[in-house]
mmCIF file of C-alpha atoms in Angstrom:
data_model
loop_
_atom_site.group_PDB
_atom_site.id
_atom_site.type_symbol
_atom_site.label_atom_id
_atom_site.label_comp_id
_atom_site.label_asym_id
_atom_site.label_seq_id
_atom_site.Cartn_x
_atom_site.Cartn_y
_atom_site.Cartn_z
ATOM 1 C CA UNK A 5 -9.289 0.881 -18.390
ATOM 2 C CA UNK A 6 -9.122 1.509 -14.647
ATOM 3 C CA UNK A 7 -5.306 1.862 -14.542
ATOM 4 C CA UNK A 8 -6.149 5.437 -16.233
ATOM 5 C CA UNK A 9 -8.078 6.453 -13.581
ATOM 6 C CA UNK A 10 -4.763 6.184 -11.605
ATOM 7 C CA UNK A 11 -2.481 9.005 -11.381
ATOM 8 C CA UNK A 12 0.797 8.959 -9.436
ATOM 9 C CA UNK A 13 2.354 12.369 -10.293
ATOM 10 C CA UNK A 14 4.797 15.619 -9.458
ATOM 11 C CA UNK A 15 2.240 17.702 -10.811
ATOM 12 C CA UNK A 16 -0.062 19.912 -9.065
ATOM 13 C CA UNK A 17 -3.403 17.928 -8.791
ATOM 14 C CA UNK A 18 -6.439 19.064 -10.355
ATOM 15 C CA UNK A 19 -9.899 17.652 -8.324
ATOM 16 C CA UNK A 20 -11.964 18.443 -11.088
ATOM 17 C CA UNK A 21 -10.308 16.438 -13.911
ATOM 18 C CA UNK A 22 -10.101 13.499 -11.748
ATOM 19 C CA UNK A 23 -13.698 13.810 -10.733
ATOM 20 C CA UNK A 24 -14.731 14.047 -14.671
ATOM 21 C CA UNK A 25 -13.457 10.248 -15.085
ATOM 22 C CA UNK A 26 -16.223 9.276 -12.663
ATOM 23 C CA UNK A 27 -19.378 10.938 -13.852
ATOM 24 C CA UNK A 28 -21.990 9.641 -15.856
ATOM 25 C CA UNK A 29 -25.857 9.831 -16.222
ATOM 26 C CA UNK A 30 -26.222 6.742 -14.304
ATOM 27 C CA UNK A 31 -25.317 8.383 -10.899
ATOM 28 C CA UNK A 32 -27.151 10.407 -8.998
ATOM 29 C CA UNK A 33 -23.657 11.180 -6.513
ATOM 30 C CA UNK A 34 -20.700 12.266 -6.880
ATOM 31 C CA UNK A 35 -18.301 12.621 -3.804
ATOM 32 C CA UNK A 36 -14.668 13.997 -4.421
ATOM 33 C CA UNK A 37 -12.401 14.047 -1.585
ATOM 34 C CA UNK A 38 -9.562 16.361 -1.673
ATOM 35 C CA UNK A 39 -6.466 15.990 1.266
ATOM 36 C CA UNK A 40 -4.493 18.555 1.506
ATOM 37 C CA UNK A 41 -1.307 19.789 3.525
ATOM 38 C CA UNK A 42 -1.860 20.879 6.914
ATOM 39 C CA UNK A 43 0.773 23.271 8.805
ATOM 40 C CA UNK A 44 0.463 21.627 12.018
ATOM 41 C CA UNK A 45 1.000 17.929 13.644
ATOM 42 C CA UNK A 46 1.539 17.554 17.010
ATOM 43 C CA UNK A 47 2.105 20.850 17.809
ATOM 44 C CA UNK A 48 4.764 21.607 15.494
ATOM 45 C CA UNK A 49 4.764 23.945 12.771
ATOM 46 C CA UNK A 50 5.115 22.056 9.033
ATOM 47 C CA UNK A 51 6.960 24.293 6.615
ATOM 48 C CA UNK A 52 6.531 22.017 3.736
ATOM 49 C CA UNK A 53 6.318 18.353 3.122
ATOM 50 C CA UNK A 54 7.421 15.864 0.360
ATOM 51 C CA UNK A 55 5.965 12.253 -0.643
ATOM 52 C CA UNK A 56 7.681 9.139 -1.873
ATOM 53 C CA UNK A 57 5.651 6.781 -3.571
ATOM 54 C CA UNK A 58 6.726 2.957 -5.071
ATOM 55 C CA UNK A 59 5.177 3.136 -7.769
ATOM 56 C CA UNK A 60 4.552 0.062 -9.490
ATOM 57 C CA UNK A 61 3.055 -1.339 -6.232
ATOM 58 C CA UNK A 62 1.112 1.593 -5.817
ATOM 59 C CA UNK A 63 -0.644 1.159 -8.832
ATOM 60 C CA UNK A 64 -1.580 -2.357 -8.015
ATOM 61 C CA UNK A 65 -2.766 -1.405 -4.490
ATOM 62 C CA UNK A 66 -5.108 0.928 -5.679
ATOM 63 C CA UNK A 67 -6.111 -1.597 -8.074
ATOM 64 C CA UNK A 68 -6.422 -3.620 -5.340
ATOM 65 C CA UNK A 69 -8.767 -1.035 -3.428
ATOM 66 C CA UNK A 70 -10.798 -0.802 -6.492
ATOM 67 C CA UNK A 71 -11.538 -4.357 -6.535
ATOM 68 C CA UNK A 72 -12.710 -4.745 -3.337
ATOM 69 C CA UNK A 73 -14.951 -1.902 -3.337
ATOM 70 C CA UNK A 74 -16.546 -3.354 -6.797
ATOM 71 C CA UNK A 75 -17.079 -6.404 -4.629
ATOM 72 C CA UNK A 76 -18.757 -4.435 -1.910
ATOM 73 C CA UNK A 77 -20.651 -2.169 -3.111
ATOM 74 C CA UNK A 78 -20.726 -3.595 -7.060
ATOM 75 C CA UNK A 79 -19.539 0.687 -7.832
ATOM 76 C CA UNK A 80 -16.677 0.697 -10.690
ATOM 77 C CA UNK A 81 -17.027 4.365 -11.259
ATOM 78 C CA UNK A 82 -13.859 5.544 -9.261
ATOM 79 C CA UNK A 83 -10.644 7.548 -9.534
ATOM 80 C CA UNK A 84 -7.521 8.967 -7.867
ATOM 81 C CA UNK A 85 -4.433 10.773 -7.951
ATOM 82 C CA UNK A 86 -1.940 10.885 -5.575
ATOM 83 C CA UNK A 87 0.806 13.891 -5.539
ATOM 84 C CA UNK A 88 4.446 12.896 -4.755
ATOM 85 C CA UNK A 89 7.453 14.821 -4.508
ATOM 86 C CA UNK A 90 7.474 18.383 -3.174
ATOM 87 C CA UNK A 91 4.382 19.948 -1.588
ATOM 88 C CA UNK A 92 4.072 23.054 -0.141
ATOM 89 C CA UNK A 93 1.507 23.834 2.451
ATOM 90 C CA UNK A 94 -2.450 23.972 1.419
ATOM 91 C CA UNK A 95 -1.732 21.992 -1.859
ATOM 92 C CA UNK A 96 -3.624 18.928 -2.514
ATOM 93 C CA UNK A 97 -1.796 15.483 -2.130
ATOM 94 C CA UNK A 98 -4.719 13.398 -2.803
ATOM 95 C CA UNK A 99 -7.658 13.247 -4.538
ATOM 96 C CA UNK A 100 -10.495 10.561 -4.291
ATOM 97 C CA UNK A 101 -13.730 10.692 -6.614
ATOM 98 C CA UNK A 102 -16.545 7.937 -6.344
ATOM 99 C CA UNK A 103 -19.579 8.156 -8.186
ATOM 100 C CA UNK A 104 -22.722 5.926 -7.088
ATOM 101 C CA UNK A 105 -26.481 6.048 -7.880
ATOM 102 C CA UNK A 106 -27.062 7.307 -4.416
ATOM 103 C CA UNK A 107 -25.171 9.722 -2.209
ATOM 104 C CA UNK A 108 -25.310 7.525 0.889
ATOM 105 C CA UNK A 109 -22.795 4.832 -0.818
ATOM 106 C CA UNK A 110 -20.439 7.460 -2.666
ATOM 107 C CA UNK A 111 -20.103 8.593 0.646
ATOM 108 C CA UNK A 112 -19.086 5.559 2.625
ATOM 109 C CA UNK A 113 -17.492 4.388 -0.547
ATOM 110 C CA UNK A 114 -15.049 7.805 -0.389
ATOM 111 C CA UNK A 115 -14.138 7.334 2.794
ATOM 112 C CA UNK A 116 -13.247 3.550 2.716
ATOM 113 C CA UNK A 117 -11.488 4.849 -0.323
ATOM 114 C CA UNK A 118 -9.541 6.634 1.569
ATOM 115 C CA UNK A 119 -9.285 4.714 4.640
ATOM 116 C CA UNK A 120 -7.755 2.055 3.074
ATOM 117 C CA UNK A 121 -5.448 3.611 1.120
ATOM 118 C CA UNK A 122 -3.801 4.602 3.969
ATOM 119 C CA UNK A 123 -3.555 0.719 5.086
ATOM 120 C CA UNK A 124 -1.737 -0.421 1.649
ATOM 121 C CA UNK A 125 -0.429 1.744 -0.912
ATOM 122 C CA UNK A 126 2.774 2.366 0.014
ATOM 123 C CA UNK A 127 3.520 6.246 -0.370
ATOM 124 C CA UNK A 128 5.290 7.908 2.131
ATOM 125 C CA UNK A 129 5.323 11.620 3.942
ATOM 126 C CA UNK A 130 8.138 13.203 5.131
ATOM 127 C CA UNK A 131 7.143 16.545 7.134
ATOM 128 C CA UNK A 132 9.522 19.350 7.176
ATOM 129 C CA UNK A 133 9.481 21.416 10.435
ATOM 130 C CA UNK A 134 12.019 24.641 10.989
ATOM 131 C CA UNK A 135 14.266 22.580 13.258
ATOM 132 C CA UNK A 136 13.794 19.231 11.562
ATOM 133 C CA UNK A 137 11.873 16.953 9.886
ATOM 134 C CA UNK A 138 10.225 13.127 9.822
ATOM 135 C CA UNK A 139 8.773 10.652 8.207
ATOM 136 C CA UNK A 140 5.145 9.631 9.342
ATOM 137 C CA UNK A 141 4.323 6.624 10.482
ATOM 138 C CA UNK A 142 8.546 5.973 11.479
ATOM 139 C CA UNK A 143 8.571 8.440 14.152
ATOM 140 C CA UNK A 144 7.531 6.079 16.869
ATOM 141 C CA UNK A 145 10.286 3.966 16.847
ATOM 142 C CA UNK A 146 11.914 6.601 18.632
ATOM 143 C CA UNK A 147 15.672 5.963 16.805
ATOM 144 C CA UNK A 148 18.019 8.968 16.889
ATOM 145 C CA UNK B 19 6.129 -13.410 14.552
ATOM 146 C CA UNK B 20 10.037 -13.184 15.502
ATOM 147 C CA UNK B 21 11.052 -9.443 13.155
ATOM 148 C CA UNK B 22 14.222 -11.368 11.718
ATOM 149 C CA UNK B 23 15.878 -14.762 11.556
ATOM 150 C CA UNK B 24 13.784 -17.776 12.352
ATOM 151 C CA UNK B 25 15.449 -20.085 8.996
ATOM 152 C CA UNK B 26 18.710 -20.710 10.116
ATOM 153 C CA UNK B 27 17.874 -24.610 9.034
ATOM 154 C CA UNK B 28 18.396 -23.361 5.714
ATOM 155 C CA UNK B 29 22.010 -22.584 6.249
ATOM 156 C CA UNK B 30 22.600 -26.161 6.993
ATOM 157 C CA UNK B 31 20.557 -27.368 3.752
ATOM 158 C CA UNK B 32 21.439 -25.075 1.310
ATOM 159 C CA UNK B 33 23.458 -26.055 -1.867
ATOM 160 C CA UNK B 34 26.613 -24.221 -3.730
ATOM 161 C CA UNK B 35 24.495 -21.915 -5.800
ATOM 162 C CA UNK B 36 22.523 -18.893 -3.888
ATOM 163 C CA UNK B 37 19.873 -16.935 -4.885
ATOM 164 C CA UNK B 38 19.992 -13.528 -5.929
ATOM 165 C CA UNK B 39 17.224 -10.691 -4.814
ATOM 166 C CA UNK B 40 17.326 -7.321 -5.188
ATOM 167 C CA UNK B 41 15.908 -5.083 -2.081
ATOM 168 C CA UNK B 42 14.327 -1.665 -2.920
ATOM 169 C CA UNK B 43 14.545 1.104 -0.226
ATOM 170 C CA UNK B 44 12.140 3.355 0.646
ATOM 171 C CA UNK B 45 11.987 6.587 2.666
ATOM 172 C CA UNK B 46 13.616 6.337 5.768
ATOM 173 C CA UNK B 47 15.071 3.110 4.735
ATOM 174 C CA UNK B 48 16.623 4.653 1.943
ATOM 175 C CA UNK B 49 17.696 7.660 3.660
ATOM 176 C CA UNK B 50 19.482 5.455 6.722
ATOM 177 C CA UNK B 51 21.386 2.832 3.782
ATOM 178 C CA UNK B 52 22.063 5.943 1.711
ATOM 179 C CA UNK B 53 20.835 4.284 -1.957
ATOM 180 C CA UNK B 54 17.743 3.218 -3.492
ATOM 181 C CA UNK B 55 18.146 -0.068 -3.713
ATOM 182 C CA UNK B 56 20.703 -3.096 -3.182
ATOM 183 C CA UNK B 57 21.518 -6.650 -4.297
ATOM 184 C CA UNK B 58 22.408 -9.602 -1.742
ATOM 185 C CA UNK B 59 23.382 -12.972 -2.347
ATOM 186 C CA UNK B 60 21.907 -15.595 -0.053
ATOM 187 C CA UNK B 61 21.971 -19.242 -0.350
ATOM 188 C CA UNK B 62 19.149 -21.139 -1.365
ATOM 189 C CA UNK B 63 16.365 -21.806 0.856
ATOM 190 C CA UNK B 64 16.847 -18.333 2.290
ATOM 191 C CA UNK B 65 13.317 -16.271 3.115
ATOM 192 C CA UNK B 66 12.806 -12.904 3.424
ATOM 193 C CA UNK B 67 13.948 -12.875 6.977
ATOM 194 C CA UNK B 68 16.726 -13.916 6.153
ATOM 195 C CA UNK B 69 16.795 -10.681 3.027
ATOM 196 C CA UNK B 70 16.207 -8.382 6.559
ATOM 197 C CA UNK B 71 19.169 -10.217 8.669
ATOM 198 C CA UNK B 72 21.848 -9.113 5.878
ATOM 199 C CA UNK B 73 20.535 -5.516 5.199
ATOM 200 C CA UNK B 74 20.796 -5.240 9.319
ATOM 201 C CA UNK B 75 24.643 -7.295 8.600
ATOM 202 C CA UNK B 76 25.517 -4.611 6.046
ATOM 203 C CA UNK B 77 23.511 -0.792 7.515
ATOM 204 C CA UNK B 78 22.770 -1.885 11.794
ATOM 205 C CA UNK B 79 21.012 1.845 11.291
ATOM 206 C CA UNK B 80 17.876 -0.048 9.613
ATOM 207 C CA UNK B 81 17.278 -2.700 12.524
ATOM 208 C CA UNK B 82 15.754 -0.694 14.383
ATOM 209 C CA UNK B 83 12.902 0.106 11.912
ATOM 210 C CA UNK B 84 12.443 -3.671 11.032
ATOM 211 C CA UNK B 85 9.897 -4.346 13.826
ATOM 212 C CA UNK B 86 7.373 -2.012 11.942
ATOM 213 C CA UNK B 87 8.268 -2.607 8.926
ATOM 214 C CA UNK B 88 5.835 -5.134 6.233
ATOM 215 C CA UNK B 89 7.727 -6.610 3.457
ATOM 216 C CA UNK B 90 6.608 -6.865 -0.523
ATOM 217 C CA UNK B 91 7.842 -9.842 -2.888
ATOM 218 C CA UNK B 92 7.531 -8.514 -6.253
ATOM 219 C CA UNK B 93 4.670 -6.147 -5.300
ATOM 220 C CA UNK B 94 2.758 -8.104 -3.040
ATOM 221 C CA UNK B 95 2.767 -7.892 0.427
ATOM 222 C CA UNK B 96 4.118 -11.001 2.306
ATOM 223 C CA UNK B 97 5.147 -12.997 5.318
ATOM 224 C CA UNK B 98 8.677 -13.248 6.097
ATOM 225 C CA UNK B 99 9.045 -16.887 5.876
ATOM 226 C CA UNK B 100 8.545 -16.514 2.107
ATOM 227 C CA UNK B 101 11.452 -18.409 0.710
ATOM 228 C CA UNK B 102 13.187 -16.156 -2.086
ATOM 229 C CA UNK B 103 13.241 -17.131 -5.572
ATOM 230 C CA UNK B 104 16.225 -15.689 -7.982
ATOM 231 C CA UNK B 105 15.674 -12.407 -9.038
ATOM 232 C CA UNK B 106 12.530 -11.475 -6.949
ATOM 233 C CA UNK B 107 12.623 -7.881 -5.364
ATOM 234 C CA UNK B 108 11.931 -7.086 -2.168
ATOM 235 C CA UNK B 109 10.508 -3.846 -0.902
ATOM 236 C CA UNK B 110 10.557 -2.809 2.905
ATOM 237 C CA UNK B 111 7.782 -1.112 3.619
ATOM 238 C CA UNK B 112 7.955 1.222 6.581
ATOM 239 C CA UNK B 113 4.283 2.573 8.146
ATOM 240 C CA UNK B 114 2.551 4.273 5.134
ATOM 241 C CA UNK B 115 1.750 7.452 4.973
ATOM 242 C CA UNK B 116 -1.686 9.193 6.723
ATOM 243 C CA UNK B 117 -2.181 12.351 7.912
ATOM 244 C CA UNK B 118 -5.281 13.752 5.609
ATOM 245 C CA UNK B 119 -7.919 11.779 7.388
ATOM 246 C CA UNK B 120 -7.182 13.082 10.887
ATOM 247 C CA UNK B 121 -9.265 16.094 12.369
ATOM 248 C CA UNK B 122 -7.015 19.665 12.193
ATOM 249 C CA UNK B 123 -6.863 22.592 14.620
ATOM 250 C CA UNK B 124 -5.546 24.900 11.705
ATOM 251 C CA UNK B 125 -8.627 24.370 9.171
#
């Protein structure tokens, strides 16, 4: 089933489990893309970060994303897991493994993978600095 | 396409019995109203902008994020003329998050 190559969790995440769902002998690539917690935006220094995730509609958009990369590209062999909750800095919050015949399309398939989750699944990051913190993506409507 | 309002016809039309919709908070939406998620009562015929115009009634601290903000009926993204049905649930959906996909200094 491809909701079990969906994973929404608190736990660490663990690249190489997720990118085990994707391989088979009928691929000659495998990309895995791993994001991970940075200690810097715009010049401020990130202490830790957390995520917030709605879950049931998370699910469905990357079901969603799924879809329309089998419609694409006509590639099923895809997984991810998402970390919410507490992060600390240099852990992984996201994990994105595409398998393909050829490396060219796991490639661009990983990226718009990634792109597009982004766009649509609605999980949120709240960045913790020493004097503050915000959410991404709300910071530029500039309310007190 | 006006943030909020935009149905006040309905208000005119609607009959005795109103329609019930529950609206779950996220982030700084549910940091600013201080719970997860709340119920409102609107009459029938009401749409989602009309949902938005009471949360703004009951916490003004959320208005200002509306103008960003995409709306969800039951898990699907949609436009805020949507008229509600009883019982759906509506999700405000600030900017998602990003971040990973953005070239770093520190790496």
């Amino acid at each position: 089933m491809e909701t079990e190559r969906i994973l929404i969790t608190e736990e660490p995440l663990d690249a190489a489990s997720v990118t085990a769902l994707v391989k088979s002998n009928a691929n000659g690539g495998v990309v895995t893309f791993e994001g991970t917690t940075r200690d810097e935006t715009g010049g401020r220094t990130v202490v830790r970060l957390e995520y917030e995730a709605y879950p049931e509609m998370a699910e469905k958009t990357f079901l969603q994303i799924f879809d329309e990369v089998q419609e694409r590209w006509g590639i099923t062999d895809m997984a991810v897991a998402h970390r919410i909750g507490r992060l600390e800095l240099g852990e992984a919050s996201l994990i994105v493994a595409v398998a393909a015949p050829h490396r060219a399309e796991a490639f661009a398939i990983a990226m718009y993978v990634v792109d597009r989750i982004k766009e649509i699944v609605p999980i949120w990051k709240k960045e913790f600095f020493e004097d503050g913190s915000v959410w991404v993506g709300a910071a530029h409507t500039q309310i007190p | 396409m006006a943030p909020f309002g935009g149905a006040g016809y309905n208000r005119h039309m609607a009959s005795s019995d109103g329609v019930t919709v529950t609206l779950r908070l996220f982030a700084i939406y549910r940091e600013r109203v201080g719970q997860e998620c709340i119920e409102v009562t609107l009459q029938s015929g009401s749409t989602v902008a009309d949902a938005l115009t009471s949360l703004g009634e009951l916490h003004p601290s959320t208005l200002p994020l509306m103008p960003t903000t995409m709306v969800a009926v039951n898990q699907e993204y949609t436009e805020r003329d949507y008229v509600l049905e009883p019982n759906d649930e509506i999700a405000l959906i600030p900017p998602v998050s990003g971040g990973w996909a953005e070239p770093t200094s520190s790496s």
